[in-house]
Tab-separated table of C-alpha atoms and ligand atoms in Angstrom:
chain	number	residue	atom	x	y	z
E	5	MET	CA	0.000	0.000	0.000
E	6	SER	CA	1.368	3.456	-0.911
E	7	LYS	CA	1.906	6.066	1.803
E	8	ALA	CA	-0.872	8.190	0.318
E	9	ARG	CA	-3.288	5.233	0.306
E	10	GLU	CA	-2.419	4.449	3.924
E	11	ARG	CA	-3.057	8.042	4.939
E	12	ILE	CA	-6.420	8.096	3.152
E	13	GLU	CA	-7.459	4.909	4.942
E	14	GLN	CA	-6.481	6.476	8.304
E	15	ILE	CA	-8.447	9.634	7.541
E	16	TYR	CA	-11.511	7.584	6.628
E	17	GLN	CA	-11.294	5.552	9.861
E	18	GLN	CA	-11.036	8.785	11.818
E	19	VAL	CA	-14.122	10.210	10.079
E	20	VAL	CA	-16.092	7.055	10.951
E	21	ARG	CA	-14.956	7.270	14.595
E	22	ARG	CA	-15.734	10.959	14.972
E	23	ASN	CA	-19.149	10.767	13.286
E	24	PRO	CA	-20.700	7.545	14.580
E	25	GLY	CA	-23.810	6.217	12.866
E	26	GLU	CA	-23.735	8.774	10.044
E	27	ILE	CA	-23.515	6.158	7.314
E	28	GLU	CA	-24.427	8.356	4.343
E	29	PHE	CA	-21.726	10.822	5.397
E	30	HIS	CA	-19.161	8.010	5.663
E	31	GLN	CA	-20.176	6.805	2.182
E	32	ALA	CA	-19.794	10.277	0.652
E	33	VAL	CA	-16.387	10.850	2.283
E	34	LYS	CA	-15.071	7.447	1.174
E	35	GLU	CA	-16.173	8.019	-2.409
E	36	VAL	CA	-14.302	11.331	-2.622
E	37	ILE	CA	-11.100	10.630	-0.735
E	38	GLU	CA	-10.486	7.283	-2.431
E	39	SER	CA	-9.939	9.249	-5.658
E	40	LEU	CA	-7.295	11.475	-4.092
E	41	GLU	CA	-4.318	9.105	-3.880
E	42	PRO	CA	-2.584	10.425	-7.040
E	43	VAL	CA	-3.261	14.010	-5.912
E	44	LEU	CA	-1.551	13.483	-2.540
E	45	GLU	CA	1.396	11.876	-4.312
E	46	LYS	CA	1.793	14.925	-6.549
E	47	HIS	CA	1.109	17.507	-3.823
E	48	PRO	CA	2.745	16.601	-0.484
E	49	GLU	CA	1.784	20.068	0.811
E	50	TYR	CA	-1.878	18.961	0.993
E	51	ALA	CA	-0.928	16.182	3.396
E	52	GLU	CA	1.421	18.430	5.422
E	53	GLN	CA	-1.320	21.012	5.895
E	54	LYS	CA	-3.936	18.298	6.618
E	55	ILE	CA	-6.220	19.663	3.920
E	56	ILE	CA	-8.341	16.495	3.639
E	57	GLU	CA	-8.766	16.245	7.420
E	58	ARG	CA	-9.839	19.905	7.541
E	59	ILE	CA	-12.303	19.487	4.660
E	60	CYS	CA	-13.925	16.502	6.403
E	61	GLU	CA	-14.760	18.611	9.464
E	62	PRO	CA	-17.564	21.175	8.931
E	63	GLU	CA	-16.616	24.772	9.724
E	64	ARG	CA	-19.817	25.015	11.773
E	65	GLN	CA	-23.003	22.997	12.405
E	66	ILE	CA	-26.280	24.445	13.619
E	67	ILE	CA	-29.080	22.302	15.053
E	68	PHE	CA	-32.257	24.002	16.233
E	69	ARG	CA	-35.787	23.333	17.439
E	70	VAL	CA	-38.636	24.081	15.032
E	71	PRO	CA	-41.972	24.245	16.875
E	72	TRP	CA	-45.167	24.746	14.837
E	73	GLN	CA	-48.912	24.223	15.082
E	74	ASP	CA	-51.051	22.262	12.630
E	75	ASP	CA	-54.492	23.369	11.414
E	76	ARG	CA	-56.189	21.598	14.341
E	77	GLY	CA	-54.054	23.482	16.840
E	78	GLU	CA	-51.833	20.513	17.742
E	79	VAL	CA	-48.224	21.423	18.534
E	80	HIS	CA	-45.365	19.672	16.696
E	81	ILE	CA	-41.620	19.817	17.244
E	82	ASN	CA	-39.189	19.193	14.411
E	83	ARG	CA	-35.431	19.445	14.226
E	84	GLY	CA	-33.737	21.923	11.900
E	85	PHE	CA	-30.159	21.646	10.603
E	86	ARG	CA	-27.624	23.758	8.767
E	87	VAL	CA	-24.174	22.291	8.242
E	88	CYS	CA	-21.741	24.841	6.847
E	89	PHE	CA	-18.908	22.745	5.531
E	90	ASN	CA	-16.476	24.947	3.712
E	91	SER	CA	-16.228	28.610	2.740
E	92	ALA	CA	-12.845	28.629	0.999
E	93	LEU	CA	-14.309	29.625	-2.348
E	94	GLY	CA	-17.241	31.822	-1.311
E	95	PRO	CA	-20.235	32.111	1.021
E	96	TYR	CA	-21.783	28.806	2.093
E	97	LYS	CA	-24.228	27.632	-0.554
E	98	GLY	CA	-26.505	24.604	-0.702
E	99	GLY	CA	-30.141	23.615	-0.444
E	100	LEU	CA	-32.596	22.842	2.350
E	101	ARG	CA	-34.317	19.456	2.430
E	102	PHE	CA	-37.634	18.825	4.200
E	103	HIS	CA	-38.162	15.067	4.469
E	104	PRO	CA	-38.840	12.732	7.422
E	105	SER	CA	-35.569	10.863	6.735
E	106	VAL	CA	-33.444	13.971	7.399
E	107	TYR	CA	-30.937	13.652	10.254
E	108	LEU	CA	-27.409	14.947	10.785
E	109	GLY	CA	-25.812	12.169	8.662
E	110	ILE	CA	-27.924	13.020	5.606
E	111	VAL	CA	-27.280	16.745	5.931
E	112	LYS	CA	-23.538	16.121	6.324
E	113	PHE	CA	-23.343	13.847	3.282
E	114	LEU	CA	-25.162	16.451	1.206
E	115	GLY	CA	-23.059	19.325	2.574
E	116	PHE	CA	-19.814	17.440	1.967
E	117	GLU	CA	-20.788	16.669	-1.656
E	118	GLN	CA	-21.784	20.285	-2.106
E	119	ILE	CA	-18.242	21.554	-1.380
E	120	PHE	CA	-16.839	19.784	-4.435
E	121	LYS	CA	-19.877	20.273	-6.655
E	122	ASN	CA	-19.784	24.010	-6.081
E	123	ALA	CA	-16.048	24.130	-6.740
E	124	ILE	CA	-16.524	22.180	-9.988
E	125	THR	CA	-18.905	24.852	-11.302
E	126	GLY	CA	-16.049	27.377	-11.143
E	127	MET	CA	-18.358	29.857	-9.377
E	128	PRO	CA	-17.393	31.657	-6.117
E	129	ILE	CA	-19.474	29.575	-3.689
E	130	GLY	CA	-18.660	27.465	-0.646
E	131	GLY	CA	-20.495	24.296	0.412
E	132	ALA	CA	-23.351	23.757	2.895
E	133	LYS	CA	-26.644	21.956	3.275
E	134	GLY	CA	-29.583	22.074	5.651
E	135	GLY	CA	-33.133	21.011	6.249
E	136	ALA	CA	-35.508	19.437	8.722
E	137	ASP	CA	-37.091	16.074	9.533
E	138	PHE	CA	-40.449	17.592	8.568
E	139	ASP	CA	-42.775	15.741	6.184
E	140	PRO	CA	-44.513	18.201	3.844
E	141	LYS	CA	-46.723	15.448	2.371
E	142	GLY	CA	-50.403	15.979	3.082
E	143	LYS	CA	-49.843	19.330	4.822
E	144	SER	CA	-52.001	22.336	3.971
E	145	ASP	CA	-50.495	25.537	2.572
E	146	SER	CA	-50.997	27.218	5.966
E	147	GLU	CA	-49.173	24.426	7.765
E	148	ILE	CA	-46.272	24.640	5.306
E	149	MET	CA	-46.183	28.416	5.807
E	150	ARG	CA	-46.135	28.168	9.600
E	151	PHE	CA	-43.408	25.547	9.495
E	152	CYS	CA	-41.248	27.631	7.111
E	153	GLN	CA	-41.708	30.732	9.279
E	154	SER	CA	-40.666	28.893	12.421
E	155	PHE	CA	-37.714	27.291	10.605
E	156	MET	CA	-36.488	30.712	9.473
E	157	ILE	CA	-36.737	32.151	12.979
E	158	GLY	CA	-34.277	29.453	14.031
E	159	LEU	CA	-31.887	30.076	11.161
E	160	TYR	CA	-32.011	33.709	9.999
E	161	GLN	CA	-29.207	35.046	12.188
E	162	HIS	CA	-26.734	32.655	10.556
E	163	LEU	CA	-27.618	33.648	6.969
E	164	GLY	CA	-26.613	36.539	4.724
E	165	GLU	CA	-25.704	37.136	1.089
E	166	TYR	CA	-21.980	37.128	1.989
E	167	THR	CA	-22.287	34.456	4.686
E	168	ASP	CA	-24.663	31.618	3.851
E	169	VAL	CA	-27.182	31.384	1.014
E	170	PRO	CA	-29.651	28.461	1.114
E	171	ALA	CA	-31.864	27.172	-1.730
E	172	GLY	CA	-34.338	24.311	-2.278
E	173	ASP	CA	-33.936	20.535	-2.373
E	174	ILE	CA	-36.332	17.629	-1.754
E	175	GLY	CA	-39.570	19.029	-0.301
E	176	VAL	CA	-38.460	22.646	-0.706
E	177	GLY	CA	-39.656	24.272	-3.935
E	178	ALA	CA	-40.820	27.738	-4.998
E	179	ARG	CA	-43.672	27.817	-2.453
E	180	GLU	CA	-41.396	27.080	0.520
E	181	ILE	CA	-38.683	29.468	-0.715
E	182	GLY	CA	-41.361	32.198	-0.825
E	183	TYR	CA	-42.400	31.624	2.783
E	184	LEU	CA	-38.773	31.395	3.950
E	185	PHE	CA	-37.719	34.589	2.165
E	186	GLY	CA	-40.846	36.460	3.308
E	187	GLN	CA	-40.084	35.609	6.924
E	188	TYR	CA	-36.391	36.531	6.579
E	189	LYS	CA	-37.361	39.906	5.104
E	190	ARG	CA	-39.822	40.522	7.915
E	191	ILE	CA	-37.461	39.626	10.767
E	192	THR	CA	-34.386	41.408	9.438
E	193	ASN	CA	-36.075	44.464	7.921
E	194	ARG	CA	-33.936	43.951	4.795
E	195	TYR	CA	-34.941	43.119	1.225
E	196	GLU	CA	-31.784	41.060	0.789
E	197	SER	CA	-32.553	39.172	-2.438
E	198	GLY	CA	-29.179	37.443	-2.498
E	199	VAL	CA	-29.797	35.645	0.813
E	200	ILE	CA	-31.706	32.748	-0.766
E	201	THR	CA	-31.965	31.352	-4.297
E	202	GLY	CA	-34.679	29.507	-6.160
E	203	LYS	CA	-36.931	32.552	-5.756
E	204	SER	CA	-39.779	33.162	-8.160
E	205	PRO	CA	-38.669	35.348	-11.115
E	206	GLU	CA	-41.419	37.841	-10.150
E	207	TRP	CA	-39.494	38.825	-7.009
E	208	GLY	CA	-35.804	38.407	-7.661
E	209	GLY	CA	-35.436	34.827	-8.877
E	210	ALA	CA	-33.491	33.842	-11.975
E	211	LEU	CA	-35.244	32.499	-15.023
E	212	VAL	CA	-34.062	28.922	-15.702
E	213	ARG	CA	-33.336	28.181	-12.012
E	214	ARG	CA	-36.412	25.935	-11.860
E	215	GLU	CA	-35.271	24.009	-14.944
E	216	ALA	CA	-31.518	24.196	-14.308
E	217	THR	CA	-30.688	20.951	-12.511
E	218	GLY	CA	-32.731	18.785	-14.872
E	219	TYR	CA	-31.581	20.582	-18.026
E	220	GLY	CA	-27.994	20.480	-16.773
E	221	VAL	CA	-28.039	16.705	-16.224
E	222	VAL	CA	-29.187	16.248	-19.803
E	223	TYR	CA	-26.508	18.613	-21.160
E	224	PHE	CA	-23.903	16.624	-19.235
E	225	THR	CA	-25.283	13.358	-20.634
E	226	GLU	CA	-25.173	14.827	-24.133
E	227	GLU	CA	-21.478	15.646	-23.673
E	228	MET	CA	-20.672	12.145	-22.382
E	229	LEU	CA	-22.406	10.659	-25.414
E	230	LYS	CA	-20.663	13.085	-27.795
E	231	VAL	CA	-17.174	11.834	-26.888
E	232	ARG	CA	-18.423	8.331	-27.740
E	233	GLY	CA	-19.775	9.438	-31.096
E	234	GLU	CA	-23.397	9.153	-29.887
E	235	SER	CA	-26.292	11.548	-29.298
E	236	LEU	CA	-29.609	11.587	-27.415
E	237	GLU	CA	-31.656	11.631	-30.593
E	238	GLY	CA	-33.979	8.603	-30.656
E	239	LYS	CA	-32.669	7.133	-27.375
E	240	THR	CA	-35.058	5.400	-24.961
E	241	CYS	CA	-34.694	6.891	-21.473
E	242	VAL	CA	-35.823	6.168	-17.929
E	243	VAL	CA	-35.904	8.928	-15.292
E	244	SER	CA	-36.595	8.155	-11.639
E	245	GLY	CA	-38.536	10.622	-9.499
E	246	SER	CA	-41.122	13.110	-10.698
E	247	GLY	CA	-40.061	16.160	-8.730
E	248	ASN	CA	-38.227	19.279	-9.818
E	249	VAL	CA	-35.089	17.592	-11.170
E	250	ALA	CA	-36.892	14.698	-12.880
E	251	ILE	CA	-39.534	16.852	-14.592
E	252	TYR	CA	-37.056	19.220	-16.218
E	253	ALA	CA	-34.646	16.419	-17.123
E	254	MET	CA	-37.545	14.787	-18.982
E	255	GLU	CA	-38.421	18.092	-20.646
E	256	LYS	CA	-34.897	18.562	-22.042
E	257	LEU	CA	-34.560	14.896	-23.046
E	258	GLN	CA	-37.730	15.193	-25.082
E	259	ALA	CA	-36.598	18.497	-26.595
E	260	LEU	CA	-33.414	16.788	-27.778
E	261	GLY	CA	-35.317	13.980	-29.480
E	262	ALA	CA	-35.130	11.258	-26.814
E	263	LYS	CA	-38.115	9.191	-25.688
E	264	VAL	CA	-38.768	8.942	-21.933
E	265	VAL	CA	-40.767	5.798	-21.153
E	266	ALA	CA	-40.850	5.733	-17.334
E	267	CYS	CA	-40.766	7.950	-14.248
E	268	SER	CA	-41.646	7.397	-10.572
E	269	ASP	CA	-42.303	8.644	-7.068
E	270	SER	CA	-41.700	6.998	-3.715
E	271	ASN	CA	-44.761	4.737	-4.160
E	272	GLY	CA	-44.077	3.268	-7.600
E	273	PHE	CA	-43.362	3.939	-11.271
E	274	VAL	CA	-45.329	4.444	-14.476
E	275	TYR	CA	-44.383	2.964	-17.819
E	276	ASP	CA	-45.711	4.535	-21.000
E	277	GLU	CA	-44.446	2.819	-24.126
E	278	GLN	CA	-45.519	5.752	-26.324
E	279	GLY	CA	-43.475	8.180	-24.251
E	280	ILE	CA	-44.359	9.979	-21.020
E	281	ASP	CA	-46.764	12.880	-21.518
E	282	LEU	CA	-44.951	15.538	-19.504
E	283	GLN	CA	-47.882	17.931	-19.279
E	284	THR	CA	-49.794	15.244	-17.378
E	285	VAL	CA	-46.861	14.693	-14.981
E	286	LYS	CA	-46.527	18.452	-14.370
E	287	ASN	CA	-50.225	18.732	-13.698
E	288	ILE	CA	-50.181	15.797	-11.248
E	289	LYS	CA	-47.022	16.886	-9.426
E	290	GLU	CA	-46.798	20.680	-9.684
E	291	VAL	CA	-50.488	21.611	-9.610
E	292	ARG	CA	-52.386	18.830	-7.857
E	293	ARG	CA	-49.444	17.630	-5.681
E	294	ALA	CA	-50.798	14.081	-6.188
E	295	ARG	CA	-49.217	10.647	-6.711
E	296	ILE	CA	-47.689	9.429	-9.983
E	297	SER	CA	-50.188	6.526	-10.000
E	298	ALA	CA	-52.737	9.110	-11.249
E	299	TYR	CA	-50.886	9.081	-14.592
E	300	ALA	CA	-52.108	5.566	-15.416
E	301	GLN	CA	-55.679	6.574	-14.550
E	302	ILE	CA	-55.472	9.439	-17.062
E	303	HIS	CA	-53.592	7.541	-19.805
E	304	LYS	CA	-55.076	4.062	-20.042
E	305	ARG	CA	-52.218	2.809	-22.243
E	306	ALA	CA	-49.733	3.353	-19.400
E	307	LYS	CA	-49.011	0.828	-16.660
E	308	TYR	CA	-48.420	1.639	-12.997
E	309	PHE	CA	-46.182	-0.605	-10.855
E	310	GLU	CA	-46.715	-0.104	-7.126
E	311	ASN	CA	-43.336	-0.477	-5.322
E	312	GLY	CA	-41.820	-1.595	-8.639
E	313	ASN	CA	-38.156	-1.263	-9.549
E	314	ILE	CA	-37.965	1.342	-12.322
E	315	TRP	CA	-34.478	0.146	-13.354
E	316	THR	CA	-35.949	-3.076	-14.755
E	317	VAL	CA	-37.403	-1.029	-17.643
E	318	PRO	CA	-35.058	-1.483	-20.648
E	319	CYS	CA	-33.433	1.793	-21.732
E	320	GLN	CA	-30.281	3.235	-23.277
E	321	VAL	CA	-30.047	6.218	-20.949
E	322	ALA	CA	-30.933	6.176	-17.236
E	323	LEU	CA	-31.146	9.288	-15.066
E	324	PRO	CA	-31.684	8.647	-11.345
E	325	CYS	CA	-33.318	11.892	-10.136
E	326	ALA	CA	-35.091	10.934	-6.885
E	327	THR	CA	-32.913	10.305	-3.844
E	328	GLN	CA	-29.737	8.767	-2.366
E	329	ASN	CA	-28.970	5.048	-2.777
E	330	GLU	CA	-31.963	4.392	-5.046
E	331	LEU	CA	-29.912	2.453	-7.633
E	332	ASP	CA	-28.065	-0.550	-6.195
E	333	GLU	CA	-25.656	-3.098	-7.617
E	334	ARG	CA	-28.418	-5.469	-8.739
E	335	SER	CA	-30.312	-2.708	-10.542
E	336	ALA	CA	-27.071	-1.523	-12.151
E	337	ARG	CA	-26.487	-5.022	-13.541
E	338	ILE	CA	-30.028	-5.137	-14.930
E	339	LEU	CA	-29.523	-1.776	-16.650
E	340	VAL	CA	-26.239	-2.889	-18.230
E	341	GLU	CA	-27.690	-6.244	-19.338
E	342	ASN	CA	-30.622	-4.404	-20.926
E	343	GLY	CA	-28.270	-2.316	-23.087
E	344	CYS	CA	-27.954	0.929	-21.123
E	345	ILE	CA	-25.030	3.015	-22.425
E	346	ALA	CA	-25.172	6.098	-20.176
E	347	VAL	CA	-26.181	6.922	-16.609
E	348	ALA	CA	-26.058	10.447	-15.180
E	349	GLU	CA	-27.034	11.261	-11.603
E	350	GLY	CA	-29.630	14.014	-11.249
E	351	ALA	CA	-30.043	13.168	-7.569
E	352	ASN	CA	-27.229	13.321	-5.008
E	353	MET	CA	-25.490	9.942	-4.528
E	354	PRO	CA	-28.399	7.905	-5.982
E	355	THR	CA	-26.096	5.049	-6.991
E	356	THR	CA	-24.670	2.797	-4.268
E	357	PRO	CA	-20.902	2.119	-4.344
E	358	GLY	CA	-21.657	-1.381	-5.727
E	359	GLY	CA	-23.765	0.136	-8.495
E	360	VAL	CA	-21.002	2.597	-9.441
E	361	ARG	CA	-18.530	-0.302	-9.631
E	362	VAL	CA	-20.815	-2.190	-12.033
E	363	PHE	CA	-21.131	0.831	-14.332
E	364	GLN	CA	-17.396	1.458	-14.319
E	365	GLU	CA	-16.465	-2.167	-14.967
E	366	SER	CA	-18.935	-2.389	-17.827
E	367	GLY	CA	-17.395	0.684	-19.471
E	368	ILE	CA	-20.664	2.591	-19.915
E	369	ALA	CA	-20.632	6.380	-19.486
E	370	PHE	CA	-21.294	7.268	-15.832
E	371	GLY	CA	-21.729	10.895	-14.705
E	372	PRO	CA	-21.615	11.338	-10.900
E	373	GLY	CA	-24.046	13.785	-9.303
E	374	LYS	CA	-21.471	16.290	-8.160
E	375	ALA	CA	-20.677	17.004	-11.817
E	376	ALA	CA	-23.886	16.017	-13.625
E	377	ASN	CA	-26.362	17.842	-11.358
E	378	ALA	CA	-24.199	20.928	-10.716
E	379	GLY	CA	-26.289	23.002	-13.144
E	380	GLY	CA	-28.770	23.789	-10.356
E	381	VAL	CA	-26.304	25.375	-7.996
E	382	ALA	CA	-24.448	27.029	-10.892
E	383	THR	CA	-27.684	28.775	-11.880
E	384	SER	CA	-28.221	29.701	-8.233
E	385	ALA	CA	-24.846	31.451	-8.441
E	386	LEU	CA	-26.103	33.213	-11.577
E	387	GLU	CA	-29.167	34.249	-9.544
E	388	MET	CA	-26.853	35.705	-6.871
E	389	GLN	CA	-24.961	37.567	-9.608
E	390	GLN	CA	-28.188	39.094	-10.945
E	391	ASN	CA	-29.334	40.018	-7.424
E	392	ALA	CA	-26.000	41.712	-6.664
E	393	SER	CA	-26.192	43.818	-9.824
E	394	ARG	CA	-30.001	44.301	-9.583
E	395	ASP	CA	-30.291	42.862	-13.052
E	396	ALA	CA	-32.557	40.236	-14.659
E	397	TRP	CA	-31.348	38.215	-17.599
E	398	THR	CA	-33.529	36.633	-20.305
E	399	PHE	CA	-34.331	32.927	-20.350
E	400	GLU	CA	-32.252	32.428	-23.498
E	401	HIS	CA	-29.177	34.194	-22.103
E	402	THR	CA	-29.318	32.303	-18.802
E	403	GLU	CA	-29.846	28.956	-20.496
E	404	ARG	CA	-26.881	29.635	-22.781
E	405	ARG	CA	-24.735	30.306	-19.696
E	406	LEU	CA	-25.975	27.075	-18.087
E	407	HIS	CA	-25.181	25.103	-21.228
E	408	GLU	CA	-21.631	26.522	-21.384
E	409	ILE	CA	-21.096	25.794	-17.681
E	410	MET	CA	-22.169	22.158	-18.146
E	411	GLN	CA	-19.894	21.774	-21.165
E	412	ASN	CA	-16.990	23.223	-19.177
E	413	ILE	CA	-17.696	20.926	-16.228
E	414	HIS	CA	-17.698	17.920	-18.547
E	415	ARG	CA	-14.449	19.012	-20.200
E	416	ASP	CA	-12.678	19.687	-16.876
E	417	CYS	CA	-13.714	16.304	-15.427
E	418	TYR	CA	-12.839	14.434	-18.613
E	419	GLU	CA	-9.394	16.031	-18.977
E	420	THR	CA	-8.527	15.748	-15.274
E	421	ALA	CA	-9.450	12.050	-15.203
E	422	ALA	CA	-7.068	11.439	-18.117
E	423	GLU	CA	-4.316	13.581	-16.527
E	424	TYR	CA	-4.477	11.534	-13.315
E	425	GLY	CA	-4.392	8.169	-15.061
E	426	SER	CA	-8.105	7.230	-15.102
E	427	PRO	CA	-9.342	8.164	-18.580
E	428	ARG	CA	-13.141	8.488	-18.958
E	429	ASN	CA	-13.643	8.030	-15.213
E	430	TYR	CA	-15.834	11.040	-14.373
E	431	VAL	CA	-15.955	10.069	-10.680
E	432	VAL	CA	-12.193	10.508	-10.361
E	433	GLY	CA	-12.218	13.580	-12.624
E	434	ALA	CA	-14.973	15.357	-10.672
E	435	ASN	CA	-13.500	14.591	-7.264
E	436	ILE	CA	-10.039	15.819	-8.224
E	437	VAL	CA	-11.211	19.003	-9.986
E	438	GLY	CA	-13.372	19.968	-6.992
E	439	PHE	CA	-10.818	19.017	-4.355
E	440	LYS	CA	-7.896	20.835	-5.953
E	441	ARG	CA	-9.789	24.128	-6.293
E	442	VAL	CA	-10.799	24.062	-2.634
E	443	ALA	CA	-7.375	22.858	-1.470
E	444	GLN	CA	-5.529	25.654	-3.299
E	445	ALA	CA	-7.720	28.321	-1.685
E	446	MET	CA	-7.320	26.728	1.756
E	447	LEU	CA	-3.536	26.699	1.401
E	448	ALA	CA	-3.587	30.373	0.425
E	449	PHE	CA	-5.592	31.328	3.530
E	450	GLY	CA	-3.220	29.651	5.996
E	451	LEU	CA	-4.365	27.600	8.954
E	452	ILE	CA	-7.908	28.817	9.633
O	19	LIG	P1	-38.451	17.010	-5.199
O	19	LIG	O1	-38.927	17.028	-3.813
O	19	LIG	O2	-38.961	18.015	-6.164
O	19	LIG	O3	-38.680	15.569	-5.844
O	19	LIG	C1	-38.144	14.421	-5.284
O	19	LIG	C2	-38.629	13.223	-6.063
O	19	LIG	O4	-37.960	12.070	-5.595
O	19	LIG	C3	-40.112	12.957	-5.866
O	19	LIG	O5	-40.623	12.337	-7.007
O	19	LIG	C4	-40.105	11.998	-4.666
O	19	LIG	O6	-41.241	11.179	-4.572
O	19	LIG	C5	-38.885	11.166	-4.969
O	19	LIG	N1	-38.316	10.667	-3.700
O	19	LIG	C6	-37.911	11.409	-2.641
O	19	LIG	N2	-37.498	10.619	-1.631
O	19	LIG	C7	-37.660	9.362	-2.083
O	19	LIG	C8	-37.413	8.091	-1.512
O	19	LIG	N3	-36.931	7.966	-0.257
O	19	LIG	N4	-37.672	7.006	-2.270
O	19	LIG	C9	-38.146	7.135	-3.534
O	19	LIG	N5	-38.420	8.312	-4.117
O	19	LIG	C10	-38.169	9.411	-3.402
O	19	LIG	O7	-36.840	17.100	-5.095
O	19	LIG	P2	-35.789	17.490	-6.221
O	19	LIG	O8	-36.272	17.037	-7.546
O	19	LIG	O9	-35.412	18.890	-6.005
O	19	LIG	O10	-34.533	16.612	-5.769
O	19	LIG	C11	-34.309	15.284	-6.242
O	19	LIG	C12	-32.852	14.911	-6.036
O	19	LIG	O11	-32.014	15.822	-6.769
O	19	LIG	C13	-32.338	14.957	-4.597
O	19	LIG	O12	-31.370	13.961	-4.420
O	19	LIG	C14	-31.677	16.316	-4.525
O	19	LIG	O13	-30.712	16.376	-3.501
O	19	LIG	C15	-31.054	16.384	-5.899
O	19	LIG	N6	-30.693	17.725	-6.375
O	19	LIG	C16	-31.653	18.698	-6.464
O	19	LIG	C17	-31.318	19.935	-6.954
O	19	LIG	C18	-32.347	20.991	-7.188
O	19	LIG	O14	-31.999	22.008	-7.803
O	19	LIG	N7	-33.587	20.826	-6.780
O	19	LIG	C19	-29.918	20.279	-7.291
O	19	LIG	C20	-29.013	19.148	-7.256
O	19	LIG	C21	-29.400	17.941	-6.777
O	19	LIG	P3	-42.347	11.479	-3.420
O	19	LIG	O15	-43.058	12.702	-3.881
O	19	LIG	O16	-43.204	10.266	-3.409
O	19	LIG	O17	-41.582	11.674	-2.147
């Protein structure tokens, strides 16, 4: 074992010891630092200054009580989190997730990933993540509003356009961002647009932010296919989830001539051989906030599979856009056996380590989330830019910027993977690009 390898193993063991039970965080750390062996060999100064050890420890972590009352007057207590991991490249930036599965380990895995993702975009933003173990499903608008207001009371003093800038994630969309921003404005007496992103374009949001993560994943996929002499035109695709990322990934896939035959939610998936009718999905999910099973009631040709495994549907391109660890080793094998040639992660860490191994051994194109889904946060940074200059760009201009950013991300990851001896391995490429940018800034700042 090389000295660098030994050191990485020690660092990982220390992370596991210091953060007991936080298995998603351990998984995210392992995935990144395992790629860094050739970097440590080339740059002994990173080891001397303990850059990896410092990156693995959040700069600050905030945990707070979120009390709220439901429509019947019953009192509920949730737990709010904000883990601010790294601010070497800019103010902390990363979304808020409202989902019953949220605990410190989930927030830390997401915040850790965010450091590198944000660095990969080339924009001046640090990494953070937050959220609450609150379940928005089945709640009325008033309940959501009261929860968001209470959440913001717990968090506002730690935020600021030059300090920490949250956004949405699972369970936090335009409606929640509105309530959160409204409460921040009220408490602080400041119309500080740049304090949160994902705002509605009517009051300071960027056009394309809603579409950005999904569109970006598809642009990244297009680039991966291009280097293999392929395109999306005529390809059969499967997209998991039916939330913000999934919907706009499907929209761009269809615009580029691909056929999406299946999508899902946490209860099951729908299969539509003629191609998913996106307007129906938008209506079910964005307007009615209902279940994806409703799709098969509207389109009789489609089939709904309760608790089914969406990855058993044969496709050439698969985009996991729902949640972490939703695509395991067995599903990865099924995809490869069925002729899949490209997988890009719209969600954060949706593929288990075993699944990633299968994709890499089979030689198919695999785009990890921290590169493939970085279009969302990149467009958030464009939103911050517009807020700072009190400007509002057109849809076309912003989408052009997003497209260029995704092409640059692909190129940087592709070239870096080759430079460090792992050609076409976007996992290695993404981890090294992100790490080196953060590490260089940390070295420049001294021991802080
Ligand atoms: P949404 O809340 O809009 O949608 C999430 C989708 O995933 C829903 O269809 C949901 O189904 C499904 N889902 C959530 N949890 C589970 C679960 N445990 N099992 C199965 N399905 C589940 O979230 P987003 O689309 O914003 O986020 C999706 C993923 O993309 C997340 O991993 C997020 O971190 C990542 N991401 C999001 C970005 C953004 O800009 N929004 C940016 C970069 C990454 P149901 O409604 O039944 O819960």
